Coordinates of N, CA, C and O in Angstrom, one line a residue:
M1 N 149.0 -53.3 50.3 CA 149.7 -52.2 49.7 C 149.1 -50.9 50.3 O 147.9 -50.8 50.5
T2 N 149.9 -50.0 50.7 CA 149.4 -48.7 51.3 C 148.8 -47.9 50.2 O 149.3 -47.7 49.1
T3 N 147.6 -47.3 50.4 CA 146.9 -46.4 49.5 C 146.5 -45.2 50.2 O 146.5 -45.1 51.4
G4 N 146.1 -44.2 49.4 CA 145.6 -42.9 50.0 C 146.6 -41.8 49.8 O 147.6 -41.9 49.1
P5 N 146.3 -40.7 50.5 CA 147.1 -39.4 50.2 C 148.5 -39.5 50.6 O 149.3 -38.8 50.1
Y6 N 148.9 -40.4 51.5 CA 150.3 -40.5 51.9 C 151.1 -41.6 51.3 O 152.2 -41.8 51.5
A7 N 150.4 -42.4 50.4 CA 151.0 -43.6 49.9 C 152.3 -43.3 49.1 O 153.3 -44.0 49.3
D8 N 152.2 -42.3 48.2 CA 153.4 -42.0 47.4 C 154.6 -41.6 48.2 O 155.7 -42.0 48.0
L9 N 154.3 -40.7 49.2 CA 155.4 -40.2 50.1 C 156.0 -41.4 50.9 O 157.2 -41.5 51.0
L10 N 155.1 -42.2 51.4 CA 155.6 -43.3 52.2 C 156.4 -44.3 51.4 O 157.4 -44.8 51.8
A11 N 155.9 -44.6 50.2 CA 156.6 -45.5 49.3 C 158.0 -45.0 48.9 O 159.0 -45.7 48.9
T12 N 158.1 -43.7 48.7 CA 159.4 -43.1 48.4 C 160.3 -43.2 49.5 O 161.5 -43.6 49.4
L13 N 159.8 -42.8 50.7 CA 160.7 -42.9 51.9 C 161.1 -44.3 52.2 O 162.3 -44.5 52.6
L14 N 160.2 -45.3 52.1 CA 160.6 -46.7 52.4 C 161.5 -47.3 51.4 O 162.2 -48.2 51.7
S15 N 161.5 -46.8 50.1 CA 162.3 -47.3 49.1 C 163.7 -46.8 49.1 O 164.6 -47.4 48.5
R16 N 164.0 -45.8 49.9 CA 165.4 -45.2 50.0 C 166.2 -45.9 51.1 O 165.6 -46.2 52.2
D17 N 167.4 -46.1 50.9 CA 168.3 -46.5 51.9 C 168.7 -45.4 52.9 O 169.2 -45.6 54.0
Q18 N 168.5 -44.2 52.4 CA 169.0 -43.1 53.2 C 168.0 -41.9 53.0 O 167.3 -41.8 52.0
L19 N 168.0 -41.0 53.9 CA 167.1 -39.8 53.8 C 167.8 -38.8 53.0 O 169.0 -38.6 53.0
P20 N 167.0 -37.9 52.3 CA 167.6 -36.9 51.5 C 168.2 -35.8 52.4 O 167.7 -35.5 53.5
S21 N 169.3 -35.2 51.9 CA 169.9 -34.1 52.7 C 169.1 -32.9 52.4 O 168.5 -32.7 51.4
D22 N 169.2 -31.9 53.3 CA 168.5 -30.6 53.1 C 169.5 -29.5 53.2 O 170.4 -29.5 54.0
A23 N 169.4 -28.6 52.3 CA 170.3 -27.5 52.2 C 170.5 -26.7 53.5 O 171.5 -26.1 53.8
N24 N 169.5 -26.7 54.4 CA 169.5 -26.0 55.6 C 170.1 -26.8 56.8 O 170.1 -26.3 57.9
M25 N 170.4 -28.1 56.5 CA 171.0 -28.9 57.6 C 172.4 -28.7 57.8 O 173.2 -28.4 56.8
S26 N 172.9 -28.7 59.0 CA 174.3 -28.6 59.3 C 175.0 -29.9 58.8 O 174.4 -30.9 58.6
Q27 N 176.4 -29.8 58.8 CA 177.2 -30.9 58.3 C 176.9 -32.1 59.2 O 176.7 -33.2 58.8
A28 N 176.8 -31.9 60.6 CA 176.6 -33.0 61.5 C 175.2 -33.6 61.3 O 175.0 -34.8 61.3
D29 N 174.2 -32.7 61.1 CA 172.8 -33.2 60.9 C 172.7 -34.0 59.6 O 172.0 -35.0 59.5
T30 N 173.4 -33.5 58.5 CA 173.3 -34.1 57.3 C 173.9 -35.5 57.4 O 173.4 -36.5 56.9
G31 N 175.1 -35.6 58.1 CA 175.7 -36.9 58.3 C 174.8 -37.9 59.0 O 174.7 -39.1 58.6
R32 N 174.1 -37.5 60.0 CA 173.2 -38.4 60.7 C 172.0 -38.8 59.8 O 171.6 -39.9 59.8
A33 N 171.5 -37.8 59.0 CA 170.4 -38.1 58.2 C 170.8 -39.1 57.1 O 170.0 -39.9 56.6
M34 N 172.0 -39.1 56.7 CA 172.5 -40.0 55.6 C 173.0 -41.3 56.2 O 173.6 -42.1 55.5
G35 N 172.8 -41.5 57.5 CA 173.1 -42.8 58.0 C 174.4 -42.9 58.8 O 174.8 -43.9 59.3
D36 N 175.0 -41.7 59.0 CA 176.3 -41.7 59.8 C 175.9 -41.7 61.3 O 175.2 -40.9 61.8
A37 N 176.3 -42.8 62.0 CA 175.9 -42.9 63.4 C 176.9 -42.2 64.3 O 176.8 -42.3 65.5
T38 N 177.8 -41.4 63.8 CA 178.7 -40.7 64.6 C 178.0 -39.7 65.5 O 177.3 -38.8 64.9
P39 N 178.1 -39.7 66.8 CA 177.3 -38.8 67.6 C 177.9 -37.4 67.6 O 179.1 -37.2 67.4
S40 N 177.0 -36.4 67.6 CA 177.4 -35.1 67.8 C 176.8 -34.5 69.1 O 176.1 -35.2 69.7
R41 N 177.1 -33.3 69.4 CA 176.5 -32.7 70.6 C 175.0 -32.7 70.6 O 174.4 -32.6 71.6
N42 N 174.4 -32.7 69.4 CA 172.9 -32.7 69.3 C 172.3 -34.0 69.1 O 171.1 -34.1 68.9
S43 N 173.1 -35.1 69.1 CA 172.6 -36.4 68.8 C 171.7 -36.9 70.0 O 172.0 -36.8 71.1
H44 N 170.6 -37.5 69.6 CA 169.7 -38.1 70.6 C 169.7 -39.6 70.5 O 168.8 -40.3 71.2
Q45 N 170.6 -40.2 69.8 CA 170.6 -41.6 69.6 C 171.0 -42.3 71.0 O 171.9 -41.8 71.7
L46 N 170.4 -43.4 71.3 CA 170.6 -44.1 72.6 C 170.8 -45.6 72.2 O 170.1 -46.1 71.4
G47 N 171.7 -46.2 73.0 CA 171.9 -47.6 72.9 C 171.0 -48.3 73.9 O 170.7 -47.7 75.0
M48 N 170.5 -49.5 73.6 CA 169.7 -50.2 74.6 C 170.4 -50.6 75.9 O 169.8 -50.9 76.9
D49 N 171.8 -50.5 75.8 CA 172.6 -50.7 77.0 C 172.8 -49.5 77.9 O 173.5 -49.5 78.9
N50 N 172.2 -48.4 77.5 CA 172.4 -47.1 78.2 C 171.6 -47.2 79.5 O 170.4 -47.4 79.6
P51 N 172.4 -47.0 80.6 CA 171.7 -47.1 82.0 C 170.6 -46.1 82.2 O 169.6 -46.4 82.8
A52 N 170.7 -44.9 81.6 CA 169.6 -43.9 81.7 C 168.3 -44.4 81.0 O 167.2 -44.2 81.5
L53 N 168.5 -45.0 79.8 CA 167.4 -45.5 79.1 C 166.7 -46.6 79.9 O 165.5 -46.7 80.1
Q54 N 167.5 -47.6 80.4 CA 167.0 -48.7 81.2 C 166.2 -48.2 82.4 O 165.1 -48.7 82.7
E55 N 166.8 -47.2 83.1 CA 166.2 -46.7 84.3 C 164.8 -46.0 84.0 O 163.8 -46.2 84.7
F56 N 164.8 -45.2 82.9 CA 163.6 -44.5 82.5 C 162.5 -45.4 82.2 O 161.3 -45.2 82.5
W57 N 162.8 -46.5 81.5 CA 161.8 -47.5 81.1 C 161.3 -48.4 82.2 O 160.4 -49.1 82.1
E58 N 162.1 -48.4 83.3 CA 161.6 -49.1 84.5 C 160.6 -48.3 85.3 O 159.9 -48.9 86.1
E59 N 160.7 -47.0 85.2 CA 159.7 -46.1 85.9 C 158.3 -46.4 85.3 O 158.2 -46.8 84.1
R60 N 157.3 -46.1 86.1 CA 155.9 -46.3 85.6 C 155.4 -45.0 84.9 O 155.1 -44.0 85.5
H61 N 155.5 -45.1 83.6 CA 154.9 -44.1 82.7 C 154.1 -44.7 81.6 O 154.4 -45.8 81.1
L62 N 153.1 -44.0 81.2 CA 152.4 -44.4 80.0 C 153.2 -43.8 78.8 O 154.1 -43.0 79.0
A63 N 152.8 -44.3 77.6 CA 153.5 -43.9 76.4 C 152.5 -43.8 75.3 O 151.3 -44.1 75.5
T64 N 153.0 -43.4 74.1 CA 152.1 -43.4 72.9 C 152.7 -44.4 71.9 O 153.9 -44.6 71.9
L65 N 151.8 -45.1 71.2 CA 152.2 -46.1 70.2 C 151.7 -45.5 68.9 O 150.5 -45.1 68.8
T66 N 152.6 -45.5 67.9 CA 152.1 -45.0 66.6 C 152.3 -46.2 65.6 O 153.4 -46.7 65.5
T67 N 151.2 -46.5 64.9 CA 151.3 -47.5 63.8 C 150.7 -46.8 62.6 O 150.2 -45.6 62.7
L68 N 150.8 -47.4 61.4 CA 150.3 -46.8 60.2 C 149.0 -47.5 59.7 O 149.0 -48.7 59.7
T69 N 148.1 -46.7 59.3 CA 146.8 -47.2 58.8 C 147.1 -47.7 57.4 O 148.1 -47.4 56.8
A70 N 146.1 -48.3 56.8 CA 146.3 -48.9 55.4 C 146.6 -47.8 54.4 O 147.2 -48.0 53.4
D71 N 146.1 -46.6 54.6 CA 146.4 -45.5 53.7 C 147.6 -44.7 54.1 O 147.8 -43.6 53.5
G72 N 148.4 -45.1 55.0 CA 149.6 -44.5 55.4 C 149.5 -43.4 56.4 O 150.6 -42.8 56.8
R73 N 148.3 -43.1 57.0 CA 148.2 -42.1 58.0 C 148.7 -42.7 59.3 O 148.5 -43.9 59.6
P74 N 149.3 -41.9 60.2 CA 149.7 -42.4 61.5 C 148.5 -42.5 62.4 O 147.5 -41.8 62.4
H75 N 148.5 -43.6 63.2 CA 147.5 -43.8 64.2 C 148.2 -43.9 65.6 O 149.0 -44.8 65.8
T76 N 147.9 -42.9 66.4 CA 148.7 -42.8 67.7 C 147.7 -43.0 68.9 O 146.6 -42.3 68.9
V77 N 148.0 -43.9 69.8 CA 147.2 -44.1 71.0 C 148.0 -44.3 72.2 O 149.2 -44.7 72.1
P78 N 147.4 -44.0 73.4 CA 148.2 -44.3 74.6 C 148.3 -45.8 74.9 O 147.4 -46.5 74.6
V79 N 149.4 -46.2 75.4 CA 149.7 -47.6 75.8 C 150.5 -47.7 77.0 O 151.1 -46.7 77.5
A80 N 150.6 -48.9 77.6 CA 151.4 -49.1 78.7 C 152.5 -50.2 78.3 O 152.3 -51.4 78.5
P81 N 153.6 -49.8 77.7 CA 154.6 -50.7 77.2 C 155.5 -51.2 78.2 O 155.8 -50.6 79.2
V82 N 156.1 -52.4 77.9 CA 157.1 -53.0 78.7 C 158.3 -53.2 77.8 O 158.3 -54.0 76.9
L83 N 159.4 -52.5 78.1 CA 160.7 -52.6 77.3 C 161.6 -53.7 78.0 O 161.7 -53.7 79.2
D84 N 162.1 -54.5 77.2 CA 163.1 -55.5 77.6 C 164.4 -55.1 76.9 O 164.7 -55.5 75.8
P85 N 165.2 -54.2 77.5 CA 166.4 -53.7 76.9 C 167.5 -54.8 76.6 O 168.2 -54.7 75.6
E86 N 167.5 -55.8 77.4 CA 168.4 -56.9 77.2 C 168.2 -57.7 75.9 O 169.1 -58.0 75.2
N87 N 166.9 -57.8 75.5 CA 166.6 -58.5 74.3 C 166.2 -57.5 73.2 O 165.9 -58.0 72.0
G88 N 166.1 -56.2 73.5 CA 165.8 -55.2 72.5 C 164.3 -55.4 72.0 O 164.1 -55.3 70.8
T89 N 163.4 -55.6 72.9 CA 162.0 -55.8 72.5 C 161.1 -54.9 73.4 O 161.4 -54.6 74.5
V90 N 159.9 -54.7 72.9 CA 158.8 -54.0 73.6 C 157.6 -54.9 73.5 O 157.3 -55.4 72.4
R91 N 156.9 -55.1 74.6 CA 155.6 -55.8 74.6 C 154.5 -54.9 75.0 O 154.6 -54.2 76.0
I92 N 153.4 -54.9 74.3 CA 152.2 -54.1 74.6 C 151.0 -55.0 74.5 O 150.7 -55.7 73.5
L93 N 150.2 -55.0 75.6 CA 149.0 -55.8 75.7 C 147.9 -55.1 74.9 O 147.9 -53.8 74.9
A94 N 147.1 -55.8 74.1 CA 146.1 -55.2 73.3 C 145.0 -56.2 73.1 O 145.1 -57.4 73.2
S95 N 143.8 -55.6 72.7 CA 142.7 -56.5 72.3 C 142.9 -56.7 70.8 O 143.2 -55.8 70.0
R96 N 142.6 -58.0 70.4 CA 142.8 -58.3 69.0 C 141.9 -57.5 68.0 O 142.2 -57.4 66.9
R97 N 140.9 -56.9 68.5 CA 140.0 -56.1 67.7 C 140.4 -54.6 67.6 O 139.7 -53.8 66.9
S98 N 141.4 -54.2 68.3 CA 141.8 -52.8 68.4 C 142.4 -52.4 67.0 O 142.9 -53.2 66.3
R99 N 142.3 -51.1 66.8 CA 142.8 -50.5 65.5 C 144.3 -50.7 65.4 O 144.9 -51.1 64.4
K100 N 145.1 -50.6 66.5 CA 146.5 -50.8 66.5 C 146.9 -52.2 66.1 O 147.8 -52.4 65.3
V101 N 146.2 -53.2 66.5 CA 146.4 -54.6 66.2 C 146.0 -54.8 64.7 O 146.8 -55.4 63.9
R102 N 144.9 -54.2 64.3 CA 144.4 -54.4 62.9 C 145.4 -53.7 62.0 O 145.7 -54.2 60.9
N103 N 146.0 -52.6 62.4 CA 147.0 -51.9 61.5 C 148.2 -52.8 61.3 O 148.7 -52.9 60.2
V104 N 148.7 -53.5 62.3 CA 149.9 -54.3 62.2 C 149.5 -55.5 61.3 O 150.3 -55.9 60.4
I105 N 148.4 -56.1 61.6 CA 148.0 -57.3 60.8 C 147.8 -57.0 59.3 O 148.2 -57.7 58.4
A106 N 147.2 -55.8 59.0 CA 146.9 -55.4 57.7 C 148.2 -55.0 56.9 O 148.1 -54.9 55.6
S107 N 149.3 -54.8 57.5 CA 150.5 -54.3 56.8 C 150.9 -55.4 55.8 O 151.1 -56.6 56.2
T108 N 151.1 -55.0 54.6 CA 151.5 -56.0 53.6 C 153.0 -56.0 53.5 O 153.6 -56.9 52.9
D109 N 153.6 -55.0 54.0 CA 155.1 -54.9 54.1 C 155.5 -55.2 55.6 O 154.7 -55.8 56.3
V110 N 156.6 -54.8 55.9 CA 157.0 -54.9 57.3 C 156.2 -53.9 58.1 O 156.2 -52.7 57.7
A111 N 155.7 -54.3 59.2 CA 154.9 -53.4 60.1 C 155.8 -52.6 61.0 O 156.5 -53.3 61.9
W112 N 155.9 -51.3 60.9 CA 156.8 -50.5 61.8 C 155.9 -49.9 62.8 O 154.8 -49.5 62.6
A113 N 156.5 -49.7 64.0 CA 155.8 -49.0 65.1 C 156.8 -48.1 65.8 O 158.0 -48.4 65.9
S114 N 156.3 -47.1 66.5 CA 157.1 -46.2 67.3 C 156.4 -46.1 68.7 O 155.2 -45.9 68.7
V115 N 157.2 -46.2 69.7 CA 156.6 -46.0 71.1 C 157.4 -44.9 71.7 O 158.7 -45.0 71.8
C116 N 156.7 -43.9 72.2 CA 157.4 -42.8 72.8 C 156.9 -42.6 74.3 O 155.7 -42.4 74.5
Q117 N 157.8 -42.6 75.2 CA 157.5 -42.4 76.6 C 158.0 -41.0 77.0 O 159.2 -40.6 76.7
V118 N 157.2 -40.2 77.7 CA 157.6 -38.8 78.1 C 157.3 -38.6 79.6 O 156.4 -39.1 80.1
D119 N 158.3 -37.9 80.2 CA 158.1 -37.5 81.6 C 158.7 -36.1 81.7 O 160.0 -36.0 81.9
G120 N 157.9 -35.0 81.6 CA 158.4 -33.7 81.7 C 159.3 -33.4 80.5 O 158.9 -33.7 79.3
R121 N 160.6 -33.0 80.7 CA 161.5 -32.8 79.6 C 162.2 -34.1 79.2 O 162.9 -34.1 78.2
R122 N 162.1 -35.1 79.9 CA 162.7 -36.4 79.6 C 161.8 -37.2 78.6 O 160.6 -37.2 78.8
W123 N 162.4 -37.7 77.6 CA 161.7 -38.5 76.6 C 162.5 -39.6 76.0 O 163.8 -39.5 76.0
C124 N 161.9 -40.7 75.6 CA 162.6 -41.7 74.9 C 161.7 -42.4 73.9 O 160.5 -42.7 74.2
T125 N 162.1 -42.5 72.6 CA 161.3 -43.2 71.6 C 162.1 -44.4 71.1 O 163.3 -44.3 70.9
V126 N 161.4 -45.5 71.0 CA 161.9 -46.7 70.4 C 161.1 -47.0 69.2 O 159.8 -46.8 69.3
E127 N 161.7 -47.5 68.2 CA 160.9 -47.9 67.0 C 161.5 -49.2 66.4 O 162.7 -49.5 66.6
G128 N 160.6 -49.9 65.7 CA 161.1 -51.1 65.1 C 159.9 -51.9 64.5 O 158.8 -51.4 64.3
T129 N 160.3 -53.1 64.1 CA 159.3 -54.0 63.4 C 158.4 -54.6 64.4 O 158.8 -54.9 65.5
T130 N 157.1 -54.8 64.0 CA 156.1 -55.2 64.9 C 155.4 -56.4 64.4 O 155.1 -56.5 63.2
R131 N 155.0 -57.3 65.3 CA 154.2 -58.4 64.9 C 153.2 -58.7 66.1 O 153.4 -58.2 67.2
V132 N 152.1 -59.4 65.8 CA 151.1 -59.7 66.8 C 151.3 -61.2 67.2 O 151.4 -62.1 66.4
L133 N 151.4 -61.3 68.5 CA 151.6 -62.7 69.1 C 150.2 -63.0 69.7 O 149.6 -62.3 70.5
T134 N 149.7 -64.2 69.4 CA 148.4 -64.7 69.9 C 148.4 -65.9 70.7 O 147.4 -66.3 71.3
D135 N 149.6 -66.6 70.8 CA 149.7 -67.8 71.5 C 149.5 -67.6 73.0 O 150.0 -66.5 73.5
H136 N 149.0 -68.6 73.7 CA 148.7 -68.4 75.1 C 149.9 -68.1 76.0 O 149.9 -67.3 76.9
E137 N 151.1 -68.8 75.7 CA 152.3 -68.6 76.4 C 152.8 -67.1 76.3 O 153.2 -66.5 77.3
S138 N 152.8 -66.6 75.1 CA 153.3 -65.2 74.9 C 152.4 -64.2 75.6 O 152.9 -63.3 76.2
V139 N 151.1 -64.4 75.5 CA 150.2 -63.5 76.2 C 150.4 -63.6 77.7 O 150.5 -62.6 78.4
R140 N 150.5 -64.8 78.2 CA 150.7 -65.0 79.7 C 152.0 -64.3 80.1 O 152.0 -63.6 81.1
D141 N 153.1 -64.5 79.4 CA 154.4 -63.9 79.7 C 154.3 -62.4 79.7 O 154.8 -61.7 80.6
A142 N 153.6 -61.8 78.7 CA 153.5 -60.4 78.6 C 152.6 -59.8 79.7 O 152.9 -58.8 80.2
E143 N 151.6 -60.6 80.1 CA 150.8 -60.1 81.3 C 151.6 -60.1 82.5 O 151.4 -59.2 83.4
E144 N 152.5 -61.1 82.7 CA 153.3 -61.1 83.9 C 154.3 -59.9 84.0 O 154.4 -59.3 85.0
V145 N 154.9 -59.6 82.9 CA 155.9 -58.5 82.9 C 155.1 -57.1 83.0 O 155.6 -56.2 83.7
Y146 N 153.9 -57.1 82.4 CA 153.1 -55.9 82.6 C 152.7 -55.7 84.0 O 152.8 -54.6 84.6
A147 N 152.3 -56.8 84.7 CA 151.9 -56.7 86.1 C 153.1 -56.2 87.0 O 152.9 -55.5 88.0
Q148 N 154.3 -56.6 86.7 CA 155.5 -56.1 87.4 C 155.7 -54.7 87.3 O 156.1 -54.0 88.2
R149 N 155.4 -54.1 86.1 CA 155.7 -52.7 85.8 C 154.5 -51.8 86.2 O 154.6 -50.7 86.7
F150 N 153.3 -52.3 85.9 CA 152.1 -51.5 86.1 C 151.2 -52.1 87.2 O 151.2 -51.7 88.3
R151 N 150.3 -53.0 86.8 CA 149.4 -53.6 87.7 C 148.9 -54.9 87.1 O 149.1 -55.1 85.9
V152 N 148.2 -55.7 87.8 CA 147.6 -57.0 87.2 C 146.6 -56.5 86.1 O 145.7 -55.7 86.5
P153 N 146.7 -57.0 84.9 CA 145.8 -56.5 83.9 C 144.4 -57.2 84.1 O 144.3 -58.3 84.6
R154 N 143.4 -56.5 83.7 CA 142.0 -57.0 83.8 C 141.9 -58.2 82.8 O 142.6 -58.3 81.8
P155 N 141.0 -59.1 83.2 CA 140.8 -60.3 82.3 C 140.3 -59.8 80.9 O 139.5 -58.9 80.8
N156 N 140.8 -60.4 79.9 CA 140.4 -60.1 78.5 C 140.7 -61.3 77.6 O 141.8 -61.7 77.3
L157 N 139.6 -62.0 77.2 CA 139.8 -63.2 76.4 C 140.3 -62.9 75.0 O 140.7 -63.8 74.3
D158 N 140.2 -61.6 74.5 CA 140.6 -61.2 73.2 C 142.0 -60.7 73.2 O 142.5 -60.1 72.3
R159 N 142.7 -60.8 74.3 CA 144.1 -60.2 74.5 C 145.1 -60.9 73.6 O 145.2 -62.1 73.4
V160 N 145.9 -60.0 73.0 CA 147.1 -60.4 72.2 C 148.2 -59.5 72.6 O 148.1 -58.6 73.4
V161 N 149.4 -59.7 72.0 CA 150.6 -58.9 72.4 C 151.1 -58.3 71.1 O 151.4 -59.0 70.1
L162 N 151.3 -57.0 71.1 CA 152.1 -56.4 70.1 C 153.6 -56.5 70.5 O 153.9 -56.1 71.6
F163 N 154.4 -57.1 69.6 CA 155.7 -57.4 70.0 C 156.6 -56.7 69.0 O 156.6 -56.9 67.8
I164 N 157.4 -55.7 69.5 CA 158.2 -54.8 68.7 C 159.7 -55.2 68.9 O 160.2 -55.3 70.0
T165 N 160.3 -55.5 67.8 CA 161.8 -55.7 67.8 C 162.4 -54.3 67.6 O 162.3 -53.8 66.5
V166 N 163.1 -53.8 68.6 CA 163.6 -52.4 68.5 C 164.8 -52.3 67.5 O 165.7 -53.1 67.6
Q167 N 164.6 -51.4 66.6 CA 165.7 -51.1 65.6 C 166.5 -49.8 66.0 O 167.6 -49.7 65.7
H168 N 165.8 -48.9 66.6 CA 166.4 -47.6 66.9 C 165.8 -47.1 68.3 O 164.7 -47.3 68.6
A169 N 166.7 -46.4 69.0 CA 166.2 -45.8 70.3 C 166.8 -44.4 70.3 O 168.0 -44.2 69.9
M170 N 166.0 -43.4 70.7 CA 166.5 -42.1 70.8 C 165.8 -41.4 71.9 O 164.8 -41.8 72.4
G171 N 166.4 -40.3 72.4 CA 165.8 -39.6 73.5 C 166.6 -38.6 74.2 O 167.8 -38.4 73.8
S172 N 166.1 -37.9 75.1 CA 166.8 -37.0 76.0 C 166.4 -37.3 77.4 O 165.3 -37.1 77.8
L173 N 167.4 -37.8 78.1 CA 167.0 -38.4 79.5 C 167.7 -37.6 80.6 O 167.8 -38.1 81.7
S174 N 168.2 -36.4 80.3 CA 168.9 -35.7 81.4 C 168.1 -34.5 81.9 O 167.1 -34.1 81.3

Protein backbone atom coordinates (compact mmCIF):
# COMPACT_ATOMS: atom_id res chain seq x y z
CA MET A 1 0.00 0.00 0.00
CA THR A 2 1.29 3.46 -0.87
CA THR A 3 1.99 5.68 2.15
CA GLY A 4 3.36 9.16 2.60
CA PRO A 5 2.46 12.70 1.56
CA TYR A 6 1.16 11.73 -1.89
CA ALA A 7 -0.75 8.62 -0.85
CA ASP A 8 -4.22 10.22 -0.55
CA LEU A 9 -3.92 12.05 -3.87
CA LEU A 10 -2.63 8.95 -5.62
CA ALA A 11 -5.38 6.76 -4.15
CA THR A 12 -8.03 9.27 -5.25
CA LEU A 13 -6.70 9.48 -8.78
CA LEU A 14 -6.32 5.71 -9.13
CA SER A 15 -9.82 5.06 -7.80
CA ARG A 16 -11.48 7.21 -10.47
CA ASP A 17 -12.41 5.96 -13.89
CA GLN A 18 -12.00 9.47 -15.24
CA LEU A 19 -10.16 12.66 -14.42
CA PRO A 20 -12.06 15.63 -12.97
CA SER A 21 -12.91 18.41 -15.38
CA ASP A 22 -11.54 21.86 -14.71
CA ALA A 23 -13.49 25.08 -15.22
CA ASN A 24 -10.58 26.51 -17.20
CA MET A 25 -10.41 23.61 -19.68
CA SER A 26 -11.78 24.00 -23.19
CA GLN A 27 -14.59 21.72 -24.37
CA ALA A 28 -12.10 19.62 -26.38
CA ASP A 29 -9.67 19.40 -23.45
CA THR A 30 -12.48 18.46 -21.05
CA GLY A 31 -13.62 15.71 -23.41
CA ARG A 32 -10.13 14.24 -23.58
CA ALA A 33 -9.71 14.43 -19.80
CA MET A 34 -13.02 12.61 -19.37
CA GLY A 35 -11.90 9.76 -21.57
CA ASP A 36 -13.08 10.96 -25.00
CA ALA A 37 -10.48 9.72 -27.48
CA THR A 38 -11.72 12.04 -30.25
CA PRO A 39 -8.63 13.85 -31.52
CA SER A 40 -8.57 17.63 -31.63
CA ARG A 41 -6.00 19.93 -33.16
CA ASN A 42 -4.20 19.95 -29.77
CA SER A 43 -4.27 16.19 -29.24
CA HIS A 44 -0.94 14.46 -28.66
CA GLN A 45 -2.35 10.92 -28.63
CA LEU A 46 -0.46 8.48 -30.85
CA GLY A 47 -1.19 4.95 -31.96
CA MET A 48 1.52 2.32 -31.82
CA ASP A 49 0.99 1.87 -35.57
CA ASN A 50 1.94 5.51 -36.24
CA PRO A 51 4.94 5.51 -38.64
CA ALA A 52 6.41 8.65 -37.04
CA LEU A 53 6.30 6.99 -33.61
CA GLN A 54 7.95 3.84 -34.93
CA GLU A 55 10.66 5.80 -36.73
CA PHE A 56 11.37 7.97 -33.67
CA TRP A 57 11.79 4.93 -31.41
CA GLU A 58 14.15 3.29 -33.91
CA GLU A 59 16.52 6.26 -33.61
CA ARG A 60 19.19 6.05 -30.93
CA HIS A 61 18.01 8.22 -28.04
CA LEU A 62 18.13 7.85 -24.31
CA ALA A 63 14.92 8.40 -22.38
CA THR A 64 13.63 8.81 -18.85
CA LEU A 65 11.75 6.18 -16.90
CA THR A 66 9.41 7.21 -14.11
CA THR A 67 8.21 4.74 -11.50
CA LEU A 68 6.53 5.41 -8.16
CA THR A 69 8.21 4.91 -4.81
CA ALA A 70 6.36 3.25 -1.91
CA ASP A 71 5.19 6.64 -0.63
CA GLY A 72 3.89 7.69 -4.07
CA ARG A 73 6.71 10.01 -5.08
CA PRO A 74 7.93 9.79 -8.67
CA HIS A 75 11.38 8.31 -9.25
CA THR A 76 12.81 9.34 -12.64
CA VAL A 77 16.05 8.00 -14.11
CA PRO A 78 17.73 7.89 -17.52
CA VAL A 79 17.32 4.60 -19.40
CA ALA A 80 17.95 3.08 -22.82
CA PRO A 81 14.55 1.60 -23.72
CA VAL A 82 13.63 -0.62 -26.64
CA LEU A 83 10.08 -0.21 -27.92
CA ASP A 84 8.38 -3.04 -29.79
CA PRO A 85 5.44 -1.22 -31.42
CA GLU A 86 4.12 -4.40 -33.03
CA ASN A 87 3.55 -6.00 -29.62
CA GLY A 88 3.00 -2.75 -27.70
CA THR A 89 5.82 -3.35 -25.24
CA VAL A 90 8.97 -1.66 -23.94
CA ARG A 91 11.98 -3.49 -22.52
CA ILE A 92 14.56 -1.86 -20.29
CA LEU A 93 17.67 -3.63 -18.98
CA ALA A 94 18.31 -3.02 -15.29
CA SER A 95 20.12 -4.39 -12.28
CA ARG A 96 17.85 -6.27 -9.90
CA ARG A 97 19.13 -4.08 -7.03
CA SER A 98 18.26 -0.77 -8.72
CA ARG A 99 15.63 1.55 -7.23
CA LYS A 100 13.50 1.37 -10.41
CA VAL A 101 13.29 -2.42 -10.14
CA ARG A 102 12.63 -2.30 -6.40
CA ASN A 103 9.82 0.22 -7.02
CA VAL A 104 8.09 -2.14 -9.46
CA ILE A 105 8.54 -5.17 -7.21
CA ALA A 106 7.29 -3.27 -4.14
CA SER A 107 4.09 -2.14 -5.81
CA THR A 108 1.13 -3.77 -4.10
CA ASP A 109 -1.18 -2.65 -6.88
CA VAL A 110 -0.51 -2.58 -10.58
CA ALA A 111 2.94 -1.08 -11.17
CA TRP A 112 2.69 1.78 -13.68
CA ALA A 113 5.65 3.33 -15.44
CA SER A 114 6.19 6.10 -17.96
CA VAL A 115 9.02 6.28 -20.50
CA CYS A 116 9.68 9.56 -22.27
CA GLN A 117 12.10 9.98 -25.17
CA VAL A 118 13.05 13.51 -26.29
CA ASP A 119 15.02 14.90 -29.21
CA GLY A 120 14.85 18.68 -29.46
CA ARG A 121 11.20 19.62 -29.99
CA ARG A 122 10.20 16.03 -30.76
CA TRP A 123 9.05 13.88 -27.89
CA CYS A 124 7.10 10.70 -27.23
CA THR A 125 5.90 9.23 -23.95
CA VAL A 126 4.60 5.71 -23.52
CA GLU A 127 3.10 4.50 -20.28
CA GLY A 128 1.72 1.25 -19.04
CA THR A 129 1.81 -1.60 -16.60
CA THR A 130 5.22 -2.89 -15.63
CA ARG A 131 6.64 -6.15 -14.39
CA VAL A 132 10.12 -7.52 -13.77
CA LEU A 133 11.33 -10.45 -15.87
CA THR A 134 14.14 -12.49 -14.35
CA ASP A 135 14.26 -15.64 -16.46
CA HIS A 136 17.38 -16.24 -18.55
CA GLU A 137 15.55 -16.32 -21.90
CA SER A 138 13.78 -12.98 -21.35
CA VAL A 139 17.01 -11.32 -20.25
CA ARG A 140 18.93 -12.73 -23.23
CA ASP A 141 16.22 -11.61 -25.69
CA ALA A 142 16.19 -8.11 -24.18
CA GLU A 143 19.99 -7.92 -24.40
CA GLU A 144 19.82 -8.84 -28.10
CA VAL A 145 17.29 -6.14 -29.01
CA TYR A 146 19.19 -3.65 -26.84
CA ALA A 147 22.39 -4.45 -28.76
CA GLN A 148 20.61 -3.83 -32.07
CA ARG A 149 19.44 -0.37 -31.00
CA PHE A 150 22.33 0.77 -28.81
CA ARG A 151 25.40 -1.43 -28.25
CA VAL A 152 26.29 -4.78 -26.72
CA PRO A 153 25.51 -4.41 -23.00
CA ARG A 154 28.25 -4.92 -20.46
CA PRO A 155 28.12 -8.21 -18.53
CA ASN A 156 25.89 -8.08 -15.47
CA LEU A 157 24.95 -11.19 -13.50
CA ASP A 158 22.23 -9.20 -11.66
CA ARG A 159 20.51 -8.13 -14.89
CA VAL A 160 16.72 -8.23 -15.14
CA VAL A 161 14.25 -6.72 -17.58
CA LEU A 162 11.62 -4.12 -16.85
CA PHE A 163 8.80 -5.13 -19.20
CA ILE A 164 6.17 -2.49 -19.87
CA THR A 165 2.90 -3.28 -21.61
CA VAL A 166 2.01 0.03 -23.24
CA GLN A 167 -1.45 1.37 -22.46
CA HIS A 168 -1.02 4.91 -23.85
CA ALA A 169 1.31 6.69 -26.24
CA MET A 170 1.48 10.44 -26.75
CA GLY A 171 3.90 12.87 -28.29
CA SER A 172 4.78 15.55 -30.76
CA LEU A 173 6.89 14.16 -33.56
CA SER A 174 6.82 16.85 -36.22
